[in-house]
Coordinates of C-alpha atoms in Angstrom, one line a residue:
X17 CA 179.5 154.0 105.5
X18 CA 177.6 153.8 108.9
X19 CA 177.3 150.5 110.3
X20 CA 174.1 149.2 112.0
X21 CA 174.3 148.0 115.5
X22 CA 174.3 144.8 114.3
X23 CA 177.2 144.9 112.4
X24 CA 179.3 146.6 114.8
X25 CA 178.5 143.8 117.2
X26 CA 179.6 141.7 114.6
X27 CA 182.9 143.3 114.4
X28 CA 183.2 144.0 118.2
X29 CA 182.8 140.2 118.8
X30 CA 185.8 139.1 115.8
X31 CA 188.3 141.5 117.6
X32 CA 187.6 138.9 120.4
X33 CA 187.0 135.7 118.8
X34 CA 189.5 133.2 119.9
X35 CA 190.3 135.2 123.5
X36 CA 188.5 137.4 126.3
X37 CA 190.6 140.7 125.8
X38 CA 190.2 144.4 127.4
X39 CA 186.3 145.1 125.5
X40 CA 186.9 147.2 122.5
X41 CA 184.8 150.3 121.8
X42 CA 182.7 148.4 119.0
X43 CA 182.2 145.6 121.6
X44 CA 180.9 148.5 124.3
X45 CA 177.8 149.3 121.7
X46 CA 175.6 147.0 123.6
X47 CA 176.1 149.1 127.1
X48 CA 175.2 152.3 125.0
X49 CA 172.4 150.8 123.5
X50 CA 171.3 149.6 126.9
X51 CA 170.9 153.1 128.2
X52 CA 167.2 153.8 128.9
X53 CA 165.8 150.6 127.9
X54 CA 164.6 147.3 129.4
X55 CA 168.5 146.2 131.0
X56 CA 167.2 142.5 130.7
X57 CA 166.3 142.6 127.0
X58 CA 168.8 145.0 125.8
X59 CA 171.3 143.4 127.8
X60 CA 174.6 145.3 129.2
X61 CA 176.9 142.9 128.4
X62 CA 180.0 142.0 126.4
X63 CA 179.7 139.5 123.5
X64 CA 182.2 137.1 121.7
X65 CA 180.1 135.9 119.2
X66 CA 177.3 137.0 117.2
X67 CA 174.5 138.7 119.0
X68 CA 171.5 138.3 117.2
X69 CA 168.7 140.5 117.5
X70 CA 165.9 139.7 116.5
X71 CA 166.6 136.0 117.4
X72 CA 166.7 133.4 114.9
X73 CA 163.7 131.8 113.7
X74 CA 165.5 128.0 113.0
X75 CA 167.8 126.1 115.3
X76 CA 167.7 122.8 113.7
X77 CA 170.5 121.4 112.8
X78 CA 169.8 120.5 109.1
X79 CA 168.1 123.8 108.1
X80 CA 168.8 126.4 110.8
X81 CA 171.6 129.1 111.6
X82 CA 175.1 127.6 111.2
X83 CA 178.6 128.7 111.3
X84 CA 181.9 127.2 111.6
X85 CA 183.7 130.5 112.9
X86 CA 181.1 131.9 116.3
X87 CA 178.3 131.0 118.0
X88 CA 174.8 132.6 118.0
X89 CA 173.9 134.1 121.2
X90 CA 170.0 135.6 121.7
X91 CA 167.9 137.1 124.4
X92 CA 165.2 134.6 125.4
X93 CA 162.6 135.7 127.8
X94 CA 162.4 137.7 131.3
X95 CA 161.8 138.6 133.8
X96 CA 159.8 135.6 133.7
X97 CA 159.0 133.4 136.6
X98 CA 159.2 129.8 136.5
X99 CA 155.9 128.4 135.4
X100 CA 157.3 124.8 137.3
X101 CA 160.0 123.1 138.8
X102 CA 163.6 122.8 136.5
X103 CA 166.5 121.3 137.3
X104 CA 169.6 123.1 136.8
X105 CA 173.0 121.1 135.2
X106 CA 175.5 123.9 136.8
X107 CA 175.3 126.4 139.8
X108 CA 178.5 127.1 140.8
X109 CA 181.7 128.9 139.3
X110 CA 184.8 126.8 138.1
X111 CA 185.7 124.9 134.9
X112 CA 183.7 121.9 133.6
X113 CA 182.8 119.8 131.0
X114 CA 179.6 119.2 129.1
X115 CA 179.0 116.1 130.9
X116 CA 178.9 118.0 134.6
X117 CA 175.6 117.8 136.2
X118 CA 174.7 118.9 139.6
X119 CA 171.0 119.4 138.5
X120 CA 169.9 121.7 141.5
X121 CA 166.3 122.9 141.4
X122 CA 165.2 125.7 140.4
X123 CA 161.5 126.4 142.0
X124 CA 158.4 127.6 140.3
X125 CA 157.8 130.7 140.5
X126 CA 161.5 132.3 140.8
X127 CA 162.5 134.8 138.8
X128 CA 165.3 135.0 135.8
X129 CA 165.9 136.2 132.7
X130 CA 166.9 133.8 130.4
X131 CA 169.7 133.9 127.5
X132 CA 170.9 130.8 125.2
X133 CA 173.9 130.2 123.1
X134 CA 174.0 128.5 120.0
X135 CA 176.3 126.6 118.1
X136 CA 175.9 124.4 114.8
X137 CA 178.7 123.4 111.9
X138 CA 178.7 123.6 108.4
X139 CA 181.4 121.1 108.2
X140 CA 181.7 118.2 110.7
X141 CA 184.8 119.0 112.3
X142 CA 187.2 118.5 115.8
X143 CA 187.8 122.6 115.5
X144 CA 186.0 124.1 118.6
X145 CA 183.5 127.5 118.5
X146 CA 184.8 129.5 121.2
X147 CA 183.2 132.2 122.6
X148 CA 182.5 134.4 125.9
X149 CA 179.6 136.6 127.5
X150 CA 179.5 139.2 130.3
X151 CA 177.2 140.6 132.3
X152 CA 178.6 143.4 134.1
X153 CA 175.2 144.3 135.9
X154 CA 173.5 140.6 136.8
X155 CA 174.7 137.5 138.7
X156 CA 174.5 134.3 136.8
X157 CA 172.4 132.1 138.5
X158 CA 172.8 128.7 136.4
X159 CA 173.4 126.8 133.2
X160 CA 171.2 124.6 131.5
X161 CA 173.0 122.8 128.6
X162 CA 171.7 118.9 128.9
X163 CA 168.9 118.2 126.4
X164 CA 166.6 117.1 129.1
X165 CA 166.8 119.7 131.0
X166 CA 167.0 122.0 127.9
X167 CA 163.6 120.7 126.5
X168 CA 162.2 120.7 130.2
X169 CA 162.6 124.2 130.2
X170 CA 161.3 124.4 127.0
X171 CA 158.7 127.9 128.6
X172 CA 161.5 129.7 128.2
X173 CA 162.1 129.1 124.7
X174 CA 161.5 132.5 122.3
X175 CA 157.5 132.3 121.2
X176 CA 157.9 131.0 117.3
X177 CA 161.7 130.0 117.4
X178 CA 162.3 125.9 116.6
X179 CA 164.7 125.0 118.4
X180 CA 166.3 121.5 118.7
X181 CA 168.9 120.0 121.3
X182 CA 171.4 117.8 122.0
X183 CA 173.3 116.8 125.0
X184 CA 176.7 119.0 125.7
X185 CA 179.9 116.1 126.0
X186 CA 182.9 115.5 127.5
X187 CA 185.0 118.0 124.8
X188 CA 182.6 120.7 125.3
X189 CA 184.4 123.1 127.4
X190 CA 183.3 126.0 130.1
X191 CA 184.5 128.1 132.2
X192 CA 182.1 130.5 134.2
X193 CA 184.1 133.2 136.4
X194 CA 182.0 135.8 138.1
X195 CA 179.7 137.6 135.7
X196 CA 181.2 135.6 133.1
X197 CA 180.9 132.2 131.1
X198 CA 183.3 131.2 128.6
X199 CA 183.0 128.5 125.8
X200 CA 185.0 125.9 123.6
X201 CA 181.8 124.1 122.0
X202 CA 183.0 120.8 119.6
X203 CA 179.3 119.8 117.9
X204 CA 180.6 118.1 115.2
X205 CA 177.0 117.2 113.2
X206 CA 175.0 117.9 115.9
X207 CA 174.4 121.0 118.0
X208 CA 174.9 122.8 120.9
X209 CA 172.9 124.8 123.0
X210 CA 173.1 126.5 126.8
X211 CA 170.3 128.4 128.6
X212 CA 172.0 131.1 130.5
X213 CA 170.0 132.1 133.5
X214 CA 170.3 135.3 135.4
X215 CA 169.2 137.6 137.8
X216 CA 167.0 140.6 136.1
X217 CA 168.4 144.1 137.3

């Protein structure tokens, strides 16, 4: 049976669910079907989690996408310049918590494309969603994943997506290493989102 890109995404990102690990073939289907496309909306990148493409139509937490085994990870918008000022909760490399805020601003009118991560529990739990993303080809510029921030930035947000937010805490786990940001989300009954900003190749 032939799978659709979709599903061997799928399977791609559950060889890697719980580690980042040498990218298997199946994970590599996203740089193929990168090749002579848009490189910001067909991203080449690696994925632990589920890419979804189109993106989801529901983040709220009562009635949208859920999952307690990955995160939901989606292209937003770009290039796209700024329409205003937004502050940014994380420029810089390292390992942090939800709660870390340098909030550097970002001015109107530069350019990014824009990617957001999704996580949201069936069952109120302690277990963390872990997860990863790479981008082999653009240079993070910064995370959003405080709700004020998040909602201030809200022109980013995919046209006819509702989305909600909630502040990222002290459990909620990153590390961002070059090209890459890693995850270790603990929502509980609320959810978690971060607006991954990049350079446009």
């Amino acid at each position: 049976m032939e799978l659709s890109r979709r599903q061997i995404v799928g399977a791609g990102a559950s060889i890697a669910a719980t580690a980042w690990v040498a990218p298997s073939v199946l994970a590599l289907d996203r740089v193929a079907a990168a090749t002579g496309s848009d490189v910001c909306e067909n991203p080449q990148m690696l994925v632990s989690a589920s890419w979804e493409d189109p993106p989801p139509l529901d983040l709220d937490k009562n009635t949208g996408i859920e999952s307690d085994d990955e995160v939901f990870v989606f292209f937003e918008q770009g290039p796209v310049a700024l329409e205003k000022d937004i502050k940014i909760n994380r420029v810089t490399e390292g390992s942090f918590n939800g709660k870390s805020e340098q909030n550097v601003e970002f001015l109107a009118g530069t350019v990014v494309c824009s990617h957001f991560v999704h996580a949201n529990r069936i069952d109120d739990t302690d277990t963390p969603l872990t997860g990863s993303l790479t981008f082999p080809n653009a240079t993070i510029l910064g995370l959003i994943y405080r709700s004020g921030e998040l909602k201030k930035a809200d022109f980013l947000e995919v046209p006819g997506t509702d989305y909600e937010y909630d502040n990222a805490e002290t459990e909620d786990l990153f590390t961002w290493s070059g090209g890459t940001l890693s995850w270790s989300l603990v929502p509980g009954n609320e959810v978690r989102g971060i607006r991954i900003l990049t350079e446009c190749p």
